Structure formats: structure tokens, C-alpha cells
Short mmCIF file of C-alpha atoms and ligand atoms in Angstrom, two decimals:
data_model
loop_
_atom_site.label_atom_id
_atom_site.label_comp_id
_atom_site.label_asym_id
_atom_site.label_seq_id
_atom_site.Cartn_x
_atom_site.Cartn_y
_atom_site.Cartn_z
CA UNK A 1148 13.01 -19.17 5.84
CA UNK A 1149 10.39 -17.56 8.00
CA UNK A 1150 9.12 -19.31 11.09
CA UNK A 1151 5.64 -17.82 11.28
CA UNK A 1152 4.80 -19.88 14.36
CA UNK A 1153 7.66 -18.24 16.28
CA UNK A 1154 7.04 -14.77 14.82
CA UNK A 1155 3.43 -14.83 16.03
CA UNK A 1156 4.67 -14.49 19.63
CA UNK A 1157 5.97 -11.01 18.84
CA UNK A 1158 2.47 -9.83 17.97
CA UNK A 1159 0.37 -9.40 21.12
CA UNK A 1160 -2.94 -9.04 19.30
CA UNK A 1161 -2.57 -12.43 17.64
CA UNK A 1162 -3.03 -14.17 20.97
CA UNK A 1163 -6.50 -12.76 21.51
CA UNK A 1164 -9.71 -14.56 20.72
CA UNK A 1165 -12.72 -13.36 18.74
CA UNK A 1166 -16.11 -14.83 19.72
CA UNK A 1167 -14.20 -17.44 21.70
CA UNK A 1168 -12.15 -18.53 18.67
CA UNK A 1169 -8.47 -17.98 17.97
CA UNK A 1170 -8.02 -14.84 15.86
CA UNK A 1171 -7.02 -15.70 12.30
CA UNK A 1172 -5.98 -12.37 10.86
CA UNK A 1173 -6.15 -12.39 7.07
CA UNK A 1174 -6.75 -8.70 6.42
CA UNK A 1175 -3.14 -7.66 6.08
CA UNK A 1176 -3.59 -5.77 2.82
CA UNK A 1177 -5.83 -3.37 4.78
CA UNK A 1178 -3.40 -3.02 7.65
CA UNK A 1179 -0.83 -5.25 9.31
CA UNK A 1180 -0.54 -6.09 13.00
CA UNK A 1181 2.31 -4.56 15.00
CA UNK A 1182 5.13 -6.46 16.71
CA UNK A 1183 6.22 -5.68 20.28
CA UNK A 1184 9.41 -3.79 19.28
CA UNK A 1185 7.29 -1.32 17.28
CA UNK A 1186 4.81 -0.84 20.12
CA UNK A 1187 7.68 -0.49 22.59
CA UNK A 1188 9.32 2.16 20.42
CA UNK A 1189 6.17 4.28 20.73
CA UNK A 1190 6.14 3.83 24.50
CA UNK A 1191 9.87 4.63 24.74
CA UNK A 1192 9.39 7.86 22.81
CA UNK A 1193 6.47 9.10 24.92
CA UNK A 1194 7.99 7.94 28.20
CA UNK A 1195 11.60 8.78 27.51
CA UNK A 1196 12.21 11.68 25.13
CA UNK A 1197 8.91 13.14 23.89
CA UNK A 1198 9.67 16.56 22.41
CA UNK A 1199 9.50 18.48 19.16
CA UNK A 1200 12.08 17.97 16.42
CA UNK A 1201 14.39 20.26 14.45
CA UNK A 1202 13.96 23.30 16.64
CA UNK A 1203 15.02 22.46 20.16
CA UNK A 1204 18.37 23.17 21.73
CA UNK A 1205 17.68 20.82 24.62
CA UNK A 1206 18.66 17.19 25.05
CA UNK A 1207 15.22 15.66 24.50
CA UNK A 1208 14.64 17.54 21.28
CA UNK A 1209 18.07 16.59 19.97
CA UNK A 1210 17.42 12.95 20.81
CA UNK A 1211 14.00 13.01 19.13
CA UNK A 1212 15.46 14.75 16.07
CA UNK A 1213 18.23 12.20 15.80
CA UNK A 1214 15.82 9.25 16.02
CA UNK A 1215 13.41 10.87 13.56
CA UNK A 1216 16.19 11.42 11.03
CA UNK A 1217 17.52 7.90 11.60
CA UNK A 1218 14.08 6.60 10.71
CA UNK A 1219 14.20 8.57 7.47
CA UNK A 1220 17.57 6.98 6.68
CA UNK A 1221 16.18 3.51 7.37
CA UNK A 1222 13.31 4.18 4.98
CA UNK A 1223 15.74 5.39 2.31
CA UNK A 1224 17.93 2.30 2.65
CA UNK A 1225 14.88 0.01 2.65
CA UNK A 1226 13.79 1.11 -0.84
CA UNK A 1227 17.36 1.85 -2.04
CA UNK A 1228 16.71 5.55 -2.41
CA UNK A 1229 19.89 7.43 -3.30
CA UNK A 1230 19.64 9.71 -0.26
CA UNK A 1231 17.52 10.40 2.83
CA UNK A 1232 16.79 13.89 1.42
CA UNK A 1233 14.53 12.29 -1.17
CA UNK A 1234 12.27 10.74 1.49
CA UNK A 1235 9.24 12.84 2.46
CA UNK A 1236 7.41 11.59 5.53
CA UNK A 1237 3.65 11.92 5.08
CA UNK A 1238 0.60 10.27 6.65
CA UNK A 1239 0.00 7.47 4.18
CA UNK A 1240 0.02 6.46 0.52
CA UNK A 1241 -3.02 8.62 -0.13
CA UNK A 1242 -1.31 11.75 1.14
CA UNK A 1243 1.83 10.96 -0.83
CA UNK A 1244 -0.13 10.72 -4.08
CA UNK A 1245 -2.10 13.87 -3.30
CA UNK A 1246 1.17 15.67 -2.66
CA UNK A 1247 2.39 14.79 -6.15
CA UNK A 1248 -0.96 15.81 -7.68
CA UNK A 1249 -0.84 19.19 -5.90
CA UNK A 1250 2.82 19.95 -6.58
CA UNK A 1251 4.63 18.36 -9.50
CA UNK A 1252 1.48 17.59 -11.47
CA UNK A 1253 -0.12 20.97 -10.76
CA UNK A 1254 2.78 22.67 -12.52
CA UNK A 1255 3.48 20.06 -15.20
CA UNK A 1256 0.07 18.95 -16.47
CA UNK A 1257 -1.84 21.26 -18.80
CA UNK A 1258 -4.77 21.31 -21.24
CA UNK A 1259 -4.77 18.38 -23.65
CA UNK A 1260 -2.18 16.47 -21.64
CA UNK A 1261 -2.84 12.87 -20.70
CA UNK A 1262 -2.46 11.03 -17.42
CA UNK A 1263 -2.28 7.29 -17.89
CA UNK A 1264 -3.62 5.08 -15.10
CA UNK A 1265 -4.65 1.44 -15.02
CA UNK A 1266 -8.09 -0.01 -14.52
CA UNK A 1267 -6.89 -1.61 -11.29
CA UNK A 1268 -6.11 1.54 -9.31
CA UNK A 1269 -7.11 2.01 -5.70
CA UNK A 1270 -9.31 5.10 -5.31
CA UNK A 1271 -6.34 6.91 -3.82
CA UNK A 1272 -4.50 6.69 -7.13
CA UNK A 1273 -7.56 7.64 -9.15
CA UNK A 1274 -9.62 10.34 -7.47
CA UNK A 1275 -6.75 12.88 -7.09
CA UNK A 1276 -6.08 12.56 -10.83
CA UNK A 1277 -9.76 13.02 -11.67
CA UNK A 1278 -9.73 16.37 -9.87
CA UNK A 1279 -6.44 17.44 -11.43
CA UNK A 1280 -7.62 16.47 -14.92
CA UNK A 1281 -10.84 18.49 -14.44
CA UNK A 1282 -8.92 21.53 -13.21
CA UNK A 1283 -6.33 21.41 -15.97
CA UNK A 1284 -8.41 20.25 -18.91
CA UNK A 1285 -6.28 17.11 -19.08
CA UNK A 1286 -7.50 13.65 -20.03
CA UNK A 1287 -7.38 10.45 -18.00
CA UNK A 1288 -6.67 7.26 -19.89
CA UNK A 1289 -6.58 3.70 -18.60
CA UNK A 1290 -4.58 0.56 -19.34
CA UNK A 1291 -7.27 -2.15 -19.43
CA UNK A 1292 -7.25 -5.27 -17.28
CA UNK A 1293 -7.68 -8.72 -18.80
CA UNK A 1294 -10.03 -11.37 -17.51
CA UNK A 1295 -7.23 -13.06 -15.55
CA UNK A 1296 -6.28 -9.83 -13.87
CA UNK A 1297 -3.24 -8.77 -15.88
CA UNK A 1298 -2.70 -5.45 -17.59
CA UNK A 1299 -3.66 -5.65 -21.24
CA UNK A 1300 -0.67 -4.04 -22.92
CA UNK A 1301 -1.79 -4.58 -26.53
CA UNK A 1302 -2.43 -0.84 -27.06
CA UNK A 1303 0.32 0.45 -24.81
CA UNK A 1304 2.19 2.16 -27.66
CA UNK A 1305 -0.84 4.30 -28.33
CA UNK A 1306 -1.81 4.80 -24.68
CA UNK A 1307 1.69 6.04 -23.90
CA UNK A 1308 2.29 8.84 -26.37
CA UNK A 1309 3.92 12.29 -26.50
CA UNK A 1310 0.86 13.81 -24.76
CA UNK A 1311 1.31 11.56 -21.73
CA UNK A 1312 2.66 13.62 -18.85
CA UNK A 1313 2.36 10.98 -16.16
CA UNK A 1314 1.92 7.24 -15.80
CA UNK A 1315 0.53 6.56 -12.30
CA UNK A 1316 0.12 2.89 -11.53
CA UNK A 1317 -0.17 0.39 -8.76
CA UNK A 1318 2.80 -1.97 -8.28
CA UNK A 1319 0.77 -4.80 -6.71
CA UNK A 1320 -3.02 -4.68 -6.98
CA UNK A 1321 -4.85 -4.71 -3.65
CA UNK A 1322 -7.81 -6.39 -5.39
CA UNK A 1323 -6.26 -9.01 -7.65
CA UNK A 1324 -2.79 -9.33 -6.20
CA UNK A 1325 -1.31 -8.87 -9.68
CA UNK A 1326 2.33 -7.79 -9.74
CA UNK A 1327 2.55 -5.29 -12.56
CA UNK A 1328 5.57 -4.93 -14.89
CA UNK A 1329 6.39 -1.51 -13.50
CA UNK A 1330 10.02 -1.51 -14.57
CA UNK A 1331 9.24 -2.16 -18.22
CA UNK A 1332 6.37 0.33 -18.22
CA UNK A 1333 8.54 2.97 -16.57
CA UNK A 1334 11.08 2.61 -19.40
CA UNK A 1335 8.33 2.96 -22.00
CA UNK A 1336 6.83 5.97 -20.23
CA UNK A 1337 10.19 7.71 -19.99
CA UNK A 1338 10.77 7.08 -23.69
CA UNK A 1339 7.79 9.35 -24.47
CA UNK A 1340 8.82 11.91 -21.85
CA UNK A 1341 6.24 10.98 -19.18
CA UNK A 1342 7.02 10.82 -15.46
CA UNK A 1343 6.08 7.70 -13.48
CA UNK A 1344 4.42 7.38 -10.09
CA UNK A 1345 4.20 3.99 -8.45
CA UNK A 1346 1.70 3.17 -5.74
CA UNK A 1347 3.80 0.86 -3.60
CA UNK A 1348 1.21 0.34 -0.84
CA UNK A 1349 1.03 -3.42 -1.50
CA UNK A 1350 4.57 -4.04 -2.73
CA UNK A 1351 6.98 -2.29 -0.34
CA UNK A 1352 5.69 -4.19 2.73
CA UNK A 1353 5.89 -7.57 1.03
CA UNK A 1354 8.88 -7.86 -1.32
CA UNK A 1355 12.27 -6.30 -2.01
CA UNK A 1356 11.69 -2.96 -3.76
CA UNK A 1357 14.48 -0.92 -5.28
CA UNK A 1358 13.43 2.46 -6.65
CA UNK A 1359 16.74 2.91 -8.50
CA UNK A 1360 16.26 -0.37 -10.31
CA UNK A 1361 12.61 0.36 -11.09
CA UNK A 1362 13.64 3.76 -12.42
CA UNK A 1363 10.37 5.46 -11.41
CA UNK A 1364 10.06 9.11 -10.38
CA UNK A 1365 7.67 8.86 -7.43
CA UNK A 1366 6.85 6.03 -5.05
CA UNK A 1367 4.27 6.22 -2.27
CA UNK A 1368 3.57 3.70 0.50
CA UNK A 1369 2.08 3.41 3.99
CA UNK A 1370 3.81 2.47 7.25
CA UNK A 1371 0.74 0.82 8.75
CA UNK A 1372 0.75 -1.96 6.14
CA UNK A 1373 4.35 -2.90 6.97
CA UNK A 1374 4.24 -3.45 10.75
CA UNK A 1375 4.45 0.29 11.48
CA UNK A 1376 1.89 2.51 13.17
CA UNK A 1377 -0.96 4.29 11.43
CA UNK A 1378 -0.44 7.92 10.49
CA UNK A 1379 2.99 7.56 8.91
CA UNK A 1380 3.71 7.02 5.25
CA UNK A 1381 6.34 7.79 2.67
CA UNK A 1382 6.64 9.64 -0.58
CA UNK A 1383 9.92 9.10 -2.37
CA UNK A 1384 10.72 11.52 -5.20
CA UNK A 1385 13.61 11.35 -7.65
CA UNK A 1386 16.07 14.09 -6.83
CA UNK A 1387 15.82 16.22 -9.99
CA UNK A 1388 12.02 16.39 -9.81
CA UNK A 1389 12.10 17.08 -6.09
CA UNK A 1390 14.41 20.05 -6.61
CA UNK A 1391 11.92 21.79 -8.87
CA UNK A 1392 8.75 20.94 -6.91
CA UNK A 1393 6.91 23.74 -5.11
CA UNK A 1394 5.85 22.99 -1.52
CA UNK A 1395 2.30 21.78 -0.86
CA UNK A 1396 1.59 22.67 2.79
CA UNK A 1397 3.00 25.94 4.05
CA UNK A 1398 3.87 27.04 7.57
CA UNK A 1399 6.45 26.34 10.25
CA UNK A 1400 9.49 24.12 9.71
CA UNK A 1401 9.28 24.25 5.91
CA UNK A 1402 10.76 27.75 5.65
CA UNK A 1403 14.31 29.02 5.94
CA UNK A 1404 13.64 32.74 6.33
CA UNK A 1405 10.38 34.66 6.58
CA UNK A 1406 9.66 38.33 5.93
CA UNK A 1407 6.31 40.08 6.17
CA UNK A 1408 5.52 39.62 2.48
CA UNK A 1409 7.65 36.68 1.52
CA UNK A 1410 9.48 33.56 2.64
CA UNK A 1411 12.21 31.26 1.41
CA UNK A 1412 11.90 27.49 1.51
CA UNK A 1413 13.83 25.20 3.79
CA UNK A 1414 16.22 22.53 2.47
CA UNK A 1415 14.96 19.20 1.19
CA UNK A 1416 13.04 17.30 2.34
CA UNK A 1417 11.90 19.66 5.12
CA UNK A 1418 10.19 22.04 2.75
CA UNK A 1419 7.60 19.29 2.21
CA UNK A 1420 7.07 18.59 5.91
CA UNK A 1421 5.26 21.67 7.20
CA UNK A 1422 4.35 21.81 10.88
CA UNK A 1423 5.19 19.33 13.61
CA UNK A 1424 5.58 15.95 11.95
CA UNK A 1425 4.38 12.59 13.19
CA UNK A 1426 7.50 12.04 15.27
CA UNK A 1427 6.61 8.97 17.34
CA UNK A 1428 5.13 7.06 14.43
CA UNK A 1429 8.04 7.86 12.14
CA UNK A 1430 10.51 6.51 14.71
CA UNK A 1431 8.34 3.42 15.16
CA UNK A 1432 8.29 2.93 11.39
CA UNK A 1433 12.06 2.77 11.68
CA UNK A 1434 11.62 -0.07 14.20
CA UNK A 1435 9.23 -1.84 11.81
CA UNK A 1436 11.84 -1.62 9.07
CA UNK A 1437 14.47 -3.06 11.41
CA UNK A 1438 12.12 -5.96 12.11
CA UNK A 1439 11.51 -6.62 8.40
CA UNK A 1440 15.23 -6.32 7.61
CA UNK A 1441 16.03 -8.89 10.29
CA UNK A 1442 13.68 -11.31 8.55
CA UNK A 1443 14.90 -10.36 5.07
CA UNK A 1444 12.46 -9.12 2.44
CA UNK A 1445 13.23 -11.99 0.10
CA UNK A 1446 12.21 -14.39 2.87
CA UNK A 1447 9.03 -12.38 3.44
CA UNK A 1448 8.19 -12.70 -0.25
CA UNK A 1449 8.99 -16.44 -0.32
CA UNK A 1450 6.82 -17.06 2.72
CA UNK A 1451 3.88 -15.24 1.17
CA UNK A 1452 4.34 -17.07 -2.13
CA UNK A 1453 4.19 -20.35 -0.23
CA UNK A 1454 1.01 -19.28 1.56
CA UNK A 1455 -0.56 -18.13 -1.70
CA UNK A 1456 0.32 -21.44 -3.36
CA UNK A 1457 -1.32 -23.28 -0.49
CA UNK A 1458 -4.38 -21.02 -0.54
CA UNK A 1459 -4.90 -21.48 -4.29
CA UNK A 1460 -4.58 -25.23 -3.84
CA UNK A 1461 -7.05 -25.61 -0.99
CA UNK A 1462 -9.50 -23.07 -2.39
CA UNK A 1463 -9.61 -25.08 -5.61
CA UNK A 1464 -11.54 -27.67 -3.57
CA UNK A 1465 -14.38 -25.16 -3.64
CA UNK A 1466 -14.19 -24.64 -7.39
CA UNK A 1467 -17.91 -25.16 -7.91
CA UNK A 1468 -18.86 -22.71 -5.19
CA UNK A 1469 -16.50 -19.81 -5.49
CA UNK A 1470 -14.79 -17.89 -8.27
CA UNK A 1471 -11.18 -16.90 -7.81
CA UNK A 1472 -9.90 -13.62 -9.25
CA UNK A 1473 -6.45 -12.50 -10.30
CA UNK A 1474 -3.45 -14.34 -11.76
CA UNK A 1475 -3.89 -17.59 -9.74
CA UNK A 1476 -0.12 -17.92 -9.97
CA UNK A 1477 1.88 -17.35 -6.76
CA UNK A 1478 4.90 -16.09 -8.67
CA UNK A 1479 2.88 -13.37 -10.38
CA UNK A 1480 0.79 -12.14 -7.47
CA UNK A 1481 1.29 -10.70 -4.01
CA UNK A 1482 0.30 -12.65 -0.90
CA UNK A 1483 -3.45 -12.54 -1.26
CA UNK A 1484 -6.39 -14.31 -2.84
CA UNK A 1485 -9.69 -12.72 -3.82
CA UNK A 1486 -12.84 -14.68 -4.45
CA UNK A 1487 -16.59 -14.44 -4.64
CA UNK A 1488 -19.46 -16.84 -4.24
CA UNK A 1489 -22.19 -16.92 -6.84
CA UNK A 1490 -24.75 -17.40 -4.10
CA UNK A 1491 -23.63 -15.39 -1.13
CA UNK A 1492 -22.83 -11.71 -0.91
CA UNK A 1493 -19.20 -11.13 0.19
CA UNK A 1494 -20.37 -9.10 3.20
CA UNK A 1495 -22.45 -12.03 4.40
CA UNK A 1496 -19.48 -14.36 3.89
CA UNK A 1497 -17.22 -11.96 5.78
CA UNK A 1498 -19.68 -11.77 8.66
CA UNK A 1499 -19.94 -15.54 9.00
CA UNK A 1500 -16.17 -15.96 8.79
CA UNK A 1501 -15.82 -13.31 11.49
CA UNK A 1502 -17.97 -15.48 13.76
CA UNK A 1503 -15.30 -18.16 13.36
CA UNK A 1504 -12.57 -15.70 14.37
CA UNK A 1505 -11.41 -15.17 10.79
CA UNK A 1506 -10.80 -11.59 9.68
CA UNK A 1507 -10.94 -11.02 5.92
CA UNK A 1508 -11.91 -8.04 3.77
CA UNK A 1509 -15.17 -7.94 1.86
CA UNK A 1510 -16.59 -5.34 -0.47
CA UNK A 1511 -15.38 -3.12 -3.29
CA UNK A 1512 -11.86 -2.95 -1.77
CA UNK A 1513 -11.62 0.78 -2.59
CA UNK A 1514 -11.52 -0.01 -6.29
CA UNK A 1515 -15.12 0.39 -7.45
CA UNK A 1516 -14.32 0.89 -11.17
CA UNK A 1517 -12.41 -2.42 -11.19
CA UNK A 1518 -14.68 -4.51 -8.98
CA UNK A 1519 -18.08 -3.31 -10.14
CA UNK A 1520 -17.14 -1.85 -13.52
CA UNK A 1521 -14.70 -4.42 -14.86
CA UNK A 1522 -15.21 -7.63 -12.88
CA UNK A 1523 -18.94 -6.90 -12.61
CA UNK A 1524 -19.40 -8.22 -9.10
CA UNK A 1525 -20.96 -6.34 -6.16
CA UNK A 1526 -17.87 -7.02 -4.12
CA UNK A 1527 -15.13 -9.52 -3.42
CA UNK A 1528 -13.85 -11.37 -0.41
CA UNK A 1529 -10.09 -11.04 0.06
CA UNK A 1530 -7.75 -13.00 2.30
CA UNK A 1531 -4.32 -11.36 2.49
CA UNK A 1532 -1.25 -12.75 4.20
CA UNK A 1533 1.79 -11.61 6.10
CA UNK A 1534 4.79 -12.93 7.96
CA UNK A 1535 2.84 -14.35 10.92
CA UNK A 1536 0.30 -16.29 8.88
CA UNK A 1537 0.56 -20.05 8.57
CA UNK A 1538 -0.90 -22.72 6.31
CA UNK A 1539 -3.09 -23.63 9.26
CA UNK A 1540 -4.65 -20.14 9.10
CA UNK A 1541 -5.58 -20.81 5.50
CA UNK A 1542 -6.97 -24.26 6.32
CA UNK A 1543 -9.13 -22.65 8.99
CA UNK A 1544 -10.32 -20.11 6.42
CA UNK A 1545 -11.32 -22.82 3.98
CA UNK A 1546 -13.05 -24.90 6.66
CA UNK A 1547 -15.01 -21.83 7.78
CA UNK A 1548 -15.82 -20.98 4.19
CA UNK A 1549 -17.25 -24.45 3.60
CA UNK A 1550 -19.30 -24.13 6.75
CA UNK A 1551 -20.60 -20.69 5.72
CA UNK A 1552 -21.57 -21.85 2.24
CA UNK A 1553 -23.38 -24.87 3.67
CA UNK A 1554 -25.17 -22.62 6.14
CA UNK A 1555 -26.40 -20.26 3.45
CA UNK A 1556 -27.45 -23.11 1.23
CA UNK A 1557 -29.45 -24.72 4.03
CA UNK A 1558 -31.10 -21.41 4.82
CA UNK A 1559 -31.90 -20.87 1.18
CA UNK A 1560 -30.36 -17.45 1.39
CA UNK A 1561 -29.50 -17.12 -2.18
CA UNK A 1562 -28.95 -15.19 -5.30
CA UNK A 1563 -31.29 -12.42 -4.17
CA UNK A 1564 -28.29 -11.07 -2.30
CA UNK A 1565 -26.02 -11.04 -5.30
CA UNK A 1566 -26.83 -8.46 -7.90
N1 PMP B 388 -3.08 1.93 -2.79
C1 PMP B 388 -3.26 0.63 -2.56
C2 PMP B 388 -2.89 -0.36 -3.62
C3 PMP B 388 -3.77 0.21 -1.34
O1 PMP B 388 -3.96 -1.10 -1.13
C4 PMP B 388 -4.09 1.16 -0.35
C5 PMP B 388 -4.66 0.74 0.99
N2 PMP B 388 -5.70 -0.18 0.91
C6 PMP B 388 -3.87 2.49 -0.64
C7 PMP B 388 -3.36 2.84 -1.86
C8 PMP B 388 -4.18 3.57 0.34
O2 PMP B 388 -3.40 3.46 1.47
P1 PMP B 388 -3.67 4.40 2.71
O3 PMP B 388 -5.10 4.20 3.08
O4 PMP B 388 -2.73 3.93 3.76
O5 PMP B 388 -3.40 5.79 2.25
#
């Protein structure tokens, strides 16, 4: 069980006010807040042993290197990766996916090949593939999304075929919350010889994730969405694919030996970490993982399911005023709810909620083809939860939402805003 009321005290920012109101932070899918141990880890590094890694012979450098490599081991254990050598530390999910597009995919996707995505991809798991497909003469295909926000798998046996080189899909949708059947789809993809990349940006921070059990080949996620600092993320690659991948960024630290005309690559995973890495943030990500492990990821998931159940219940009181998107089933979605009003633009809703101290996300949520193309709305409002959120936060959201809708109705600000 998670005691969100007690946990809140570890998060300094949660005690601040916004426009004189208590901050109710419900934008966790965008980025999470940071607990004191994570912040303190950054301070300890800069005050106590700031130095470069992997190359120093002095005490500070050895200490920094040890902590940096310990963080890598913590990441590996957290997602049940077989070894720390398969963990590449990058900036974020976006960089992890771009690394795969520029390395493995650049040498394994050719003319006429197919890359299968879903209609619910974040731009970061769409735009890199668009460029690659253009360069290689490959074709992008999409698993459709049903009205209730699930993947429509009725044509999956045709969509996944011997031309499919890669299935790249989101584990948990940042728009709908849908938890996708990634394990089953990975099996199917492997059966036709395709590799599988999973965008774990919204799953790894919120539920137990085991890459061995999922069976995928690549998994990318961001530290800043899981209590860690910004600027540190992870790409996990299955060992056999990693061995054959060419490096992406070239320079110092990723080489073993260098001659005037040639160079040999460093061991794994260093050959994918050119230049001075993000040392402080990597070590602090290790602290974030310690914090999550102390809570237990199953407890994190249970807490968010409970909050989602409560949110769906109380938001149903507004059934005539707002439309809810996604599964509307706490066991089949991550800790978030997305909604729109038929009368009020989501940006206007977000602005009024902000005045009440409530931080939510509003807009296309970096998934324009899904939001505007498929759901056919100008944008959505999204409230997303984490370990420090309480049912009271959600009640405050709903109360503020009622107030905002009443305000707009009274003002007669209406459908003109909603195209
Ligand atoms: N994929 C999903 C599903 C996301 O929710 C996000 C962040 N909103 C990203 C990718 C991109 O993450 P980042 O900006 O940290 O690279």
C-alpha cells in the first residue's frame, strides 16, 4: 500500500502554492516531480565528487565512475535486463528511439520493407520512422485504434507479414492510457522475423516491466517521468542486436584505439555513449530507482489503478458535459484520464484549472495523428497520476472542472472555440 499523504512530504515542490491555492499536480505523464533523495544526490555529486568518468586515475573520477556504473546496474535490474552492458544511457525516450532508427534500422530496413506502428504513437515514435522510411524507400503501416482506445487487431495477420522489419509501438498510450498487449504482439512480430521496439515512456515509471518476459528487442524510456532528473533516459537493446549495431555518435569515450585513418570501437555499452555523459543525472536516476523500489512497483501500479477508478467514478458525474477517452477501465489503462468538453477548448479548460492550482495537460499531447486525425478533436485535457497523488487531488480537479464549465456557460463562451 502506498501512503500518498506521507510520500508528498518528500517532494518539496508539492508544498508550494499556485495563485494562492495548494498545487495539485496532475501532469505526471509529461514529467514527474522529484523527491528529496534525488535532488540531494545531484547536490552530493556536484559538491562532493564532481569529475569526469571512465578516464580519470584520481579518486574523484573513480568515485564518479563507480556511482555512474552503479546507476546503470540499477536500471538494468529495474527492467530485468540480462546485463548492465545492454543499458545505453541517453537523454530521453526520443533519443533512444532515434538511436535505433539511425543504427539498427539504418542497416536493416531497405526498399519495400515495412515498419509497423500504431495509430496511438507519440511523435517521438513516429517522426523518426517517417524519415527512415523516406530515406530507405520503406513503407509505414499502422495498427488502427478502435473507438474505445484499444488497438484493432482484426487485420494483424496481414499487417505483420514477411516484409515487416520492425514493429515499433507504445506500451502505455500517453493520450488514452491504454495498456497495449505488447507481449503477444512481440511474439507475433518475431514469428514473421520482425524486430520489436517498445516505447516504455509511460509504462516503466508506473508498473513492473520485465524486458525478458516481454521478449522485445528494444525498450526506450525517460528518467524524468520516473522521479529522476531531466536529461537522462535509457535505451535497452537485446544483446545479439546490440553486438551487431554500428555506433551512432562518434568521438571520445566510444573508441578503443584510434589511428589517423581509422578507429576501433569500445566495448558495450560505451561505444554508444560518445563524449562526456550526463553523469550527475544518471546517478540521480539511480536514486529515483531506489525510491521506486522501496515503494514497490506493484504498489505503485495498484495506487494508480485506485486513483484511476476514483477519477472515472467522479468524472462520470459530468457525463453530460465532458467526453472521456480511452478504455475507461482502470485495469486496462495507466494512471491517467483524458477528456474533452463539447463546449470549451481544452486550452481554456487548462487555463481555468491552473487558476485553481491544478496542473493538467491540454492540447494534442504530441500525438496529432491520433488526437486530430482519429479522435477528431482539436485537443484533449489529460489528468495523469503518480505516487503522491490522492483521491482528494482528483476531487479538487472535478470541483474545479465544474466551476470552469459553469463559468464558460455563464459567459456564453461556446462552441466557437471548438472546431
Ligand atoms: N513516448 C511517450 C508515450 C511519451 O509519453 C513521451 C513523453 N510525453 C515520449 C515518448 C517522449 O519522451 P521524452 O520527451 O522524454 O523523450
